[in-house]
Short mmCIF file of C-alpha atoms in Angstrom, two decimals:
data_model
loop_
_atom_site.label_atom_id
_atom_site.label_comp_id
_atom_site.label_asym_id
_atom_site.label_seq_id
_atom_site.Cartn_x
_atom_site.Cartn_y
_atom_site.Cartn_z
CA MET A 1 -18.08 4.27 6.16
CA SER A 2 -18.39 5.51 3.20
CA THR A 3 -22.16 6.05 2.28
CA ARG A 4 -23.57 5.20 -1.51
CA PRO A 5 -24.21 8.60 -4.20
CA ARG A 6 -27.57 8.87 -4.70
CA PHE A 7 -26.05 10.45 -7.82
CA SER A 8 -23.02 9.72 -10.35
CA ILE A 9 -22.10 12.33 -12.43
CA ILE A 10 -20.71 11.03 -15.98
CA VAL A 11 -19.12 12.92 -18.10
CA PRO A 12 -16.76 12.07 -20.55
CA VAL A 13 -13.32 14.04 -21.45
CA TYR A 14 -11.19 14.55 -24.40
CA ASN A 15 -9.01 17.38 -24.26
CA ARG A 16 -10.20 19.55 -22.43
CA PRO A 17 -8.75 20.41 -18.98
CA THR A 18 -9.99 24.53 -18.78
CA GLU A 19 -13.39 23.23 -18.84
CA VAL A 20 -13.01 20.02 -16.75
CA ASP A 21 -11.49 23.35 -14.02
CA ASP A 22 -14.90 25.05 -14.35
CA LEU A 23 -17.14 22.50 -14.02
CA VAL A 24 -15.31 21.04 -10.70
CA GLU A 25 -15.38 24.24 -9.34
CA SER A 26 -19.37 24.42 -10.36
CA LEU A 27 -19.95 21.61 -8.54
CA LEU A 28 -17.52 22.27 -4.62
CA ALA A 29 -20.14 24.79 -5.24
CA GLN A 30 -23.38 22.80 -4.28
CA THR A 31 -25.81 22.90 -1.43
CA ASP A 32 -26.01 19.38 -2.12
CA ARG A 33 -23.01 17.36 -1.77
CA ASP A 34 -24.83 14.09 -2.59
CA PHE A 35 -23.01 12.94 -5.94
CA GLU A 36 -20.02 11.35 -6.73
CA LEU A 37 -18.15 12.79 -10.68
CA VAL A 38 -17.18 9.60 -12.30
CA ILE A 39 -14.90 11.42 -15.00
CA CYS A 40 -13.56 8.65 -18.26
CA GLU A 41 -11.18 10.49 -19.73
CA ASP A 42 -10.72 9.16 -23.76
CA GLY A 43 -7.51 9.68 -25.22
CA SER A 44 -6.78 13.03 -23.91
CA THR A 45 -3.04 14.17 -24.07
CA ASP A 46 -3.85 17.12 -22.24
CA PRO A 47 -5.07 14.65 -19.87
CA CYS A 48 -7.34 17.13 -16.34
CA LYS A 49 -6.35 14.12 -13.52
CA ALA A 50 -4.63 16.89 -11.94
CA ILE A 51 -7.19 18.70 -11.23
CA ILE A 52 -9.59 15.82 -9.85
CA ASP A 53 -6.12 14.86 -7.92
CA ASN A 54 -6.21 18.21 -5.84
CA ALA A 55 -10.51 18.65 -6.10
CA VAL A 56 -10.24 15.23 -4.88
CA GLU A 57 -7.06 14.96 -1.91
CA PHE A 58 -7.71 19.59 -0.84
CA ARG A 59 -11.09 20.27 -1.31
CA GLY A 60 -12.96 16.74 -0.18
CA LEU A 61 -14.36 16.45 -4.03
CA ASN A 62 -16.21 12.52 -3.99
CA ALA A 63 -14.44 12.13 -7.33
CA LYS A 64 -13.20 8.89 -9.86
CA TYR A 65 -11.08 9.72 -12.47
CA PHE A 66 -9.99 7.13 -15.29
CA TYR A 67 -8.56 7.22 -18.80
CA LYS A 68 -8.91 5.09 -21.28
CA GLU A 69 -8.12 4.74 -25.03
CA ASN A 70 -9.86 7.52 -27.45
CA GLU A 71 -12.91 4.45 -28.68
CA GLY A 72 -15.65 7.77 -28.60
CA ARG A 73 -17.86 9.77 -25.87
CA SER A 74 -20.68 7.78 -26.23
CA ILE A 75 -18.26 4.19 -25.31
CA ALA A 76 -16.12 6.55 -22.46
CA ARG A 77 -20.04 7.21 -21.23
CA ASN A 78 -20.50 3.37 -20.53
CA TYR A 79 -17.20 3.27 -19.12
CA ALA A 80 -17.95 5.77 -16.49
CA MET A 81 -21.31 3.74 -15.55
CA GLU A 82 -20.28 0.62 -15.38
CA ARG A 83 -17.90 2.13 -12.37
CA ALA A 84 -20.48 4.54 -10.84
CA GLU A 85 -22.13 3.99 -7.34
CA GLY A 86 -24.79 6.44 -7.24
CA ASP A 87 -28.98 5.73 -7.36
CA TYR A 88 -28.98 7.81 -10.54
CA PHE A 89 -26.47 8.79 -13.99
CA ILE A 90 -26.12 11.88 -14.27
CA PHE A 91 -24.78 13.72 -17.32
CA PHE A 92 -22.45 16.94 -18.76
CA ASP A 93 -20.97 17.77 -21.18
CA SER A 94 -16.98 19.32 -20.17
CA ASP A 95 -18.85 22.79 -21.19
CA CYS A 96 -21.44 22.72 -18.06
CA VAL A 97 -21.26 24.85 -15.17
CA ILE A 98 -23.64 24.10 -13.13
CA PRO A 99 -25.18 26.64 -10.86
CA PRO A 100 -24.95 25.74 -6.94
CA ASP A 101 -29.15 24.87 -5.92
CA TYR A 102 -28.41 22.04 -8.92
CA PHE A 103 -28.86 19.24 -6.77
CA ALA A 104 -30.60 20.74 -4.18
CA THR A 105 -32.92 21.06 -6.69
CA LEU A 106 -33.13 18.28 -8.50
CA LYS A 107 -33.61 16.02 -4.93
CA ARG A 108 -36.58 18.57 -4.02
CA GLU A 109 -38.71 17.52 -7.73
CA LEU A 110 -38.02 14.02 -8.04
CA ASP A 111 -39.02 13.54 -4.59
CA SER A 112 -42.15 15.27 -5.66
CA ASN A 113 -42.25 13.64 -9.35
CA PRO A 114 -40.16 11.31 -9.75
CA LEU A 115 -39.10 10.57 -12.96
CA ASP A 116 -37.01 7.19 -14.31
CA CYS A 117 -34.90 9.92 -16.76
CA PHE A 118 -35.32 13.61 -17.27
CA GLY A 119 -33.46 16.32 -18.31
CA GLY A 120 -33.06 20.07 -17.95
CA PRO A 121 -32.47 23.22 -19.92
CA ASP A 122 -29.72 24.98 -21.26
CA SER A 123 -28.92 28.78 -20.27
CA ALA A 124 -25.77 30.44 -21.15
CA HIS A 125 -24.24 32.09 -18.08
CA GLU A 126 -23.85 35.89 -17.22
CA SER A 127 -20.26 35.81 -18.07
CA PHE A 128 -19.79 33.82 -20.76
CA SER A 129 -18.37 35.89 -23.82
CA THR A 130 -21.09 37.81 -26.19
CA THR A 131 -20.67 34.73 -29.32
CA GLN A 132 -21.57 32.11 -26.90
CA LYS A 133 -24.44 33.76 -25.78
CA ALA A 134 -25.24 34.79 -29.15
CA ILE A 135 -25.25 30.90 -29.81
CA ASN A 136 -26.71 29.73 -26.97
CA TYR A 137 -29.59 32.15 -27.99
CA ALA A 138 -29.73 30.58 -31.22
CA MET A 139 -29.33 26.48 -30.28
CA THR A 140 -32.55 27.11 -27.49
CA SER A 141 -35.38 30.48 -29.31
CA PHE A 142 -38.76 28.98 -29.49
CA LEU A 143 -37.93 31.30 -33.64
CA THR A 144 -35.10 29.66 -34.04
CA THR A 145 -35.81 25.38 -33.09
CA GLY A 146 -39.37 25.42 -32.20
CA GLY A 147 -38.56 24.80 -27.95
CA ILE A 148 -37.38 21.19 -28.34
CA ARG A 149 -34.59 21.45 -25.46
CA GLY A 150 -36.37 22.65 -22.66
CA GLY A 151 -37.93 25.96 -23.98
CA LYS A 152 -41.81 26.81 -22.06
CA VAL A 153 -43.12 26.55 -25.67
CA SER A 154 -42.12 23.53 -27.72
CA MET A 155 -43.38 22.07 -30.77
CA GLU A 156 -42.53 18.60 -29.46
CA LYS A 157 -42.18 16.11 -26.75
CA PHE A 158 -39.00 17.26 -24.49
CA THR A 159 -36.20 14.53 -26.16
CA PRO A 160 -33.47 15.12 -22.81
CA ARG A 161 -30.13 15.88 -23.72
CA THR A 162 -26.44 14.45 -22.31
CA PHE A 163 -25.72 18.32 -21.45
CA ASN A 164 -28.11 17.74 -18.82
CA MET A 165 -29.50 14.91 -18.64
CA GLY A 166 -30.20 11.47 -16.40
CA PHE A 167 -31.62 8.29 -15.48
CA SER A 168 -31.63 5.27 -12.77
CA ARG A 169 -29.92 3.01 -12.21
CA LYS A 170 -33.08 0.81 -13.67
CA VAL A 171 -32.65 2.57 -16.79
CA TYR A 172 -29.58 1.33 -17.18
CA GLU A 173 -30.15 -2.02 -16.32
CA THR A 174 -33.00 -2.14 -18.57
CA VAL A 175 -32.00 -0.44 -21.32
CA GLY A 176 -27.96 -0.64 -21.27
CA GLY A 177 -26.18 1.66 -22.26
CA PHE A 178 -25.06 4.72 -24.61
CA ARG A 179 -24.26 3.26 -28.81
CA GLU A 180 -21.62 5.68 -30.14
CA MET A 181 -23.39 7.74 -32.79
CA PHE A 182 -24.36 11.17 -33.23
CA SER A 183 -26.72 12.21 -31.17
CA GLU A 184 -26.36 9.29 -29.31
CA ASP A 185 -28.15 11.35 -26.26
CA ILE A 186 -31.97 10.86 -28.76
CA ASP A 187 -31.26 8.07 -29.44
CA MET A 188 -30.90 6.59 -25.57
CA SER A 189 -34.23 8.55 -24.93
CA THR A 190 -36.30 7.03 -27.47
CA ARG A 191 -35.73 3.69 -26.46
CA ILE A 192 -35.77 4.70 -22.72
CA ARG A 193 -38.91 5.55 -23.85
CA GLN A 194 -39.94 2.66 -25.49
CA ALA A 195 -38.80 0.81 -22.80
CA GLY A 196 -42.37 2.14 -21.27
CA PHE A 197 -40.12 4.31 -18.47
CA THR A 198 -41.30 7.88 -17.86
CA ILE A 199 -39.50 11.11 -18.75
CA GLY A 200 -39.87 14.68 -17.78
CA LEU A 201 -38.16 17.82 -18.55
CA ILE A 202 -38.03 19.48 -14.62
CA ARG A 203 -37.31 23.12 -15.85
CA PRO A 204 -35.84 24.53 -12.56
CA ALA A 205 -32.19 21.81 -12.45
CA TYR A 206 -30.62 24.63 -15.56
CA VAL A 207 -27.60 23.88 -16.07
CA TYR A 208 -25.07 27.21 -17.82
CA HIS A 209 -23.47 25.43 -21.66
CA LYS A 210 -20.69 26.82 -22.96
CA ARG A 211 -21.52 25.48 -26.62
CA ARG A 212 -18.84 26.60 -29.16
CA VAL A 213 -16.93 29.96 -29.30
CA ASP A 214 -16.81 29.95 -32.90
CA PHE A 215 -19.11 30.41 -35.71
CA LYS A 216 -17.33 28.03 -37.96
CA LYS A 217 -17.25 25.41 -35.03
CA PHE A 218 -21.23 25.89 -34.15
CA PHE A 219 -21.81 25.31 -38.23
CA ARG A 220 -19.77 21.84 -38.31
CA GLN A 221 -22.08 20.94 -35.41
CA VAL A 222 -25.46 21.90 -36.04
CA HIS A 223 -24.23 20.34 -39.51
CA VAL A 224 -23.97 17.31 -37.06
CA PHE A 225 -27.23 17.68 -35.79
CA GLY A 226 -29.06 17.31 -39.23
CA MET A 227 -27.68 14.55 -40.95
CA SER A 228 -27.66 12.80 -37.74
CA ARG A 229 -31.18 13.21 -36.90
CA ILE A 230 -31.98 10.62 -40.29
CA THR A 231 -29.96 8.50 -39.34
CA LEU A 232 -32.83 8.89 -36.05
CA HIS A 233 -35.51 8.73 -38.65
CA LEU A 234 -33.42 5.19 -40.84
CA LEU A 235 -33.27 3.62 -36.23
CA TYR A 236 -36.47 4.51 -35.59
CA PRO A 237 -40.09 5.53 -38.43
CA GLY A 238 -42.32 7.50 -37.66
CA SER A 239 -40.10 9.07 -34.59
CA MET A 240 -39.08 12.44 -38.00
CA LYS A 241 -41.73 15.17 -37.06
CA ALA A 242 -43.17 18.28 -39.17
CA VAL A 243 -40.80 20.91 -36.82
CA HIS A 244 -37.26 18.46 -37.69
CA THR A 245 -37.98 19.31 -41.92
CA LEU A 246 -38.57 22.65 -40.88
CA PRO A 247 -34.75 23.92 -40.94
CA ALA A 248 -34.37 22.44 -44.41
CA LEU A 249 -37.30 23.10 -45.41
CA ALA A 250 -36.05 26.52 -44.53
CA VAL A 251 -33.35 26.85 -47.30
CA VAL A 252 -35.34 25.73 -49.95
CA ILE A 253 -37.04 28.66 -49.44
CA GLY A 254 -34.56 31.20 -48.08
CA VAL A 255 -31.99 29.96 -51.83
CA ALA A 256 -35.48 30.50 -53.74
CA LEU A 257 -36.67 34.25 -51.41
CA VAL A 258 -32.48 35.46 -52.31
CA LEU A 259 -32.21 34.50 -56.85
CA LEU A 260 -36.25 36.13 -56.29
CA GLY A 261 -35.38 39.21 -54.98
CA ILE A 262 -32.21 39.61 -57.28
CA PHE A 263 -33.79 37.83 -61.07
CA VAL A 264 -37.54 39.16 -59.99
CA SER A 265 -38.25 42.10 -56.96
CA PRO A 266 -35.76 43.18 -54.26
CA TRP A 267 -39.66 42.90 -52.64
CA TRP A 268 -39.44 39.20 -52.57
CA LEU A 269 -36.22 39.65 -50.55
CA LEU A 270 -38.96 41.22 -47.66
CA PRO A 271 -39.87 38.11 -45.81
CA LEU A 272 -36.54 37.07 -44.82
CA GLY A 273 -35.42 41.04 -43.13
CA ILE A 274 -39.04 40.52 -41.60
CA TYR A 275 -37.75 37.31 -40.07
CA LEU A 276 -34.96 38.29 -39.40
CA LEU A 277 -35.52 41.07 -37.04
CA ALA A 278 -38.05 39.46 -35.44
CA ILE A 279 -34.46 37.46 -34.01
CA PHE A 280 -32.92 40.62 -33.47
CA ILE A 281 -36.37 41.98 -31.95
CA SER A 282 -36.80 38.79 -29.33
CA ALA A 283 -32.83 38.52 -28.41
CA LEU A 284 -32.61 41.98 -27.70
CA VAL A 285 -35.11 41.57 -24.95
CA LEU A 286 -34.21 38.59 -23.55
CA THR A 287 -30.68 39.50 -23.81
CA ARG A 288 -31.17 42.74 -22.88
CA SER A 289 -27.66 43.67 -25.02
CA LEU A 290 -27.17 44.95 -28.93
CA VAL A 291 -24.29 43.08 -29.46
CA ILE A 292 -25.59 40.10 -28.08
CA ALA A 293 -28.93 40.91 -30.22
CA LEU A 294 -26.76 41.72 -34.07
CA LYS A 295 -24.52 38.60 -33.19
CA ALA A 296 -27.73 36.59 -32.86
CA VAL A 297 -28.35 37.49 -36.21
CA PRO A 298 -26.10 34.95 -38.13
CA ALA A 299 -25.82 32.14 -34.71
CA SER A 300 -29.34 31.60 -36.33
CA VAL A 301 -28.90 32.33 -39.39
CA ILE A 302 -25.97 29.74 -38.73
CA GLN A 303 -27.91 27.20 -36.70
CA ILE A 304 -30.78 27.71 -39.45
CA THR A 305 -28.92 26.38 -43.14
CA GLY A 306 -26.27 24.13 -40.98
CA TYR A 307 -28.78 22.53 -39.36
CA GLY A 308 -31.06 21.67 -42.40
CA THR A 309 -27.64 21.32 -44.90
CA GLY A 310 -27.58 19.16 -43.03
CA PHE A 311 -30.69 17.50 -42.69
CA ILE A 312 -31.09 17.76 -46.84
CA LYS A 313 -27.72 16.00 -47.18
CA ALA A 314 -27.94 12.88 -45.16
CA TYR A 315 -32.30 12.56 -47.19
CA VAL A 316 -30.55 12.55 -50.48
CA SER A 317 -27.22 10.30 -50.12
CA LYS A 318 -28.96 7.91 -47.90
CA ILE A 319 -33.01 7.59 -48.53
CA LEU A 320 -33.38 9.46 -52.25
CA LEU A 321 -29.93 7.50 -53.16
CA GLY A 322 -29.33 4.66 -50.71
CA ARG A 323 -26.09 5.08 -50.60
CA GLY A 324 -23.81 4.40 -46.89
CA ARG A 325 -23.93 1.04 -45.09
CA ASP A 326 -25.88 -0.60 -42.97
CA ILE A 327 -27.45 2.14 -40.53
CA ASN A 328 -26.87 -0.62 -37.41
CA GLU A 329 -22.95 -0.80 -38.70
CA GLU A 330 -22.37 2.65 -39.28
CA ILE A 331 -23.97 3.13 -35.32
CA MET A 332 -20.78 1.15 -34.20
CA MET A 333 -18.43 1.81 -36.32
CA ARG A 334 -18.48 5.95 -35.87
CA LYS A 335 -16.90 7.82 -33.87
CA GLY A 336 -17.78 11.23 -32.20
CA LYS A 337 -15.28 13.67 -30.13
#
């Protein structure tokens, strides 16, 4: 007789069999296996079904695999949740690798301090490339993001993200599933908080997150993040905090300093030089790698300028000019990959 698992791991997948293979290997290595894995393949042309079938048949993984037409990652997550059996839903991205004590840690933390919704930080595994580690620094450093993704020091109340997020079945039954939009995890966390549920950071329950493998893809990703912050502001007036505007402000100040440095005096470039030096030193201390520290500088510039320009673009278009669809229509129409 099967026992209902405490945790259901929900993972939407789109053409990522190699990543899923790494994720599955890390789940098979868990010291506590009180979970099921629910994979929803979102119309992939390069599916991962063989990997899941092999892990289930020959290695004892408790997993379910579903394939559906491509509609977006949020719809895929909702499809998986409808078919999950656990008391809690745990969300990972397909490019995550899970430390072996993750679920033992999560169980211990929830038993001692129950939460309706929770999340944990992400880090870079030693096997990741130097570029991936530099991007991880840019996304997690206080100097670049204000520590809002689970850092020890943060400028904003912690908001769980779907690379490492969980909530109870009761939350799902009350709030419903994810909306198909960019930054859908922030939207979900906001709805959960507004419904009166408890939300917290479980710092020891971290994951290794591969993120983007090159700077061009990284820029596109953070540019969309910046644009989606305006969507969230329109959905939830008053939700925008000072930390969300800082990258846009940094872009404006940075451009002004560069222009002044070119046309007035090179001394105007000094503040930029000091800031970039601080990033380099911070990354060097944290990673103990000269190569990663050197790459962390352009990665941080990309993180700030990508987010900042996306924010400015959406602010001008949607707020100043009032262009685009009605916000609720936009949420229903937008597709994610």
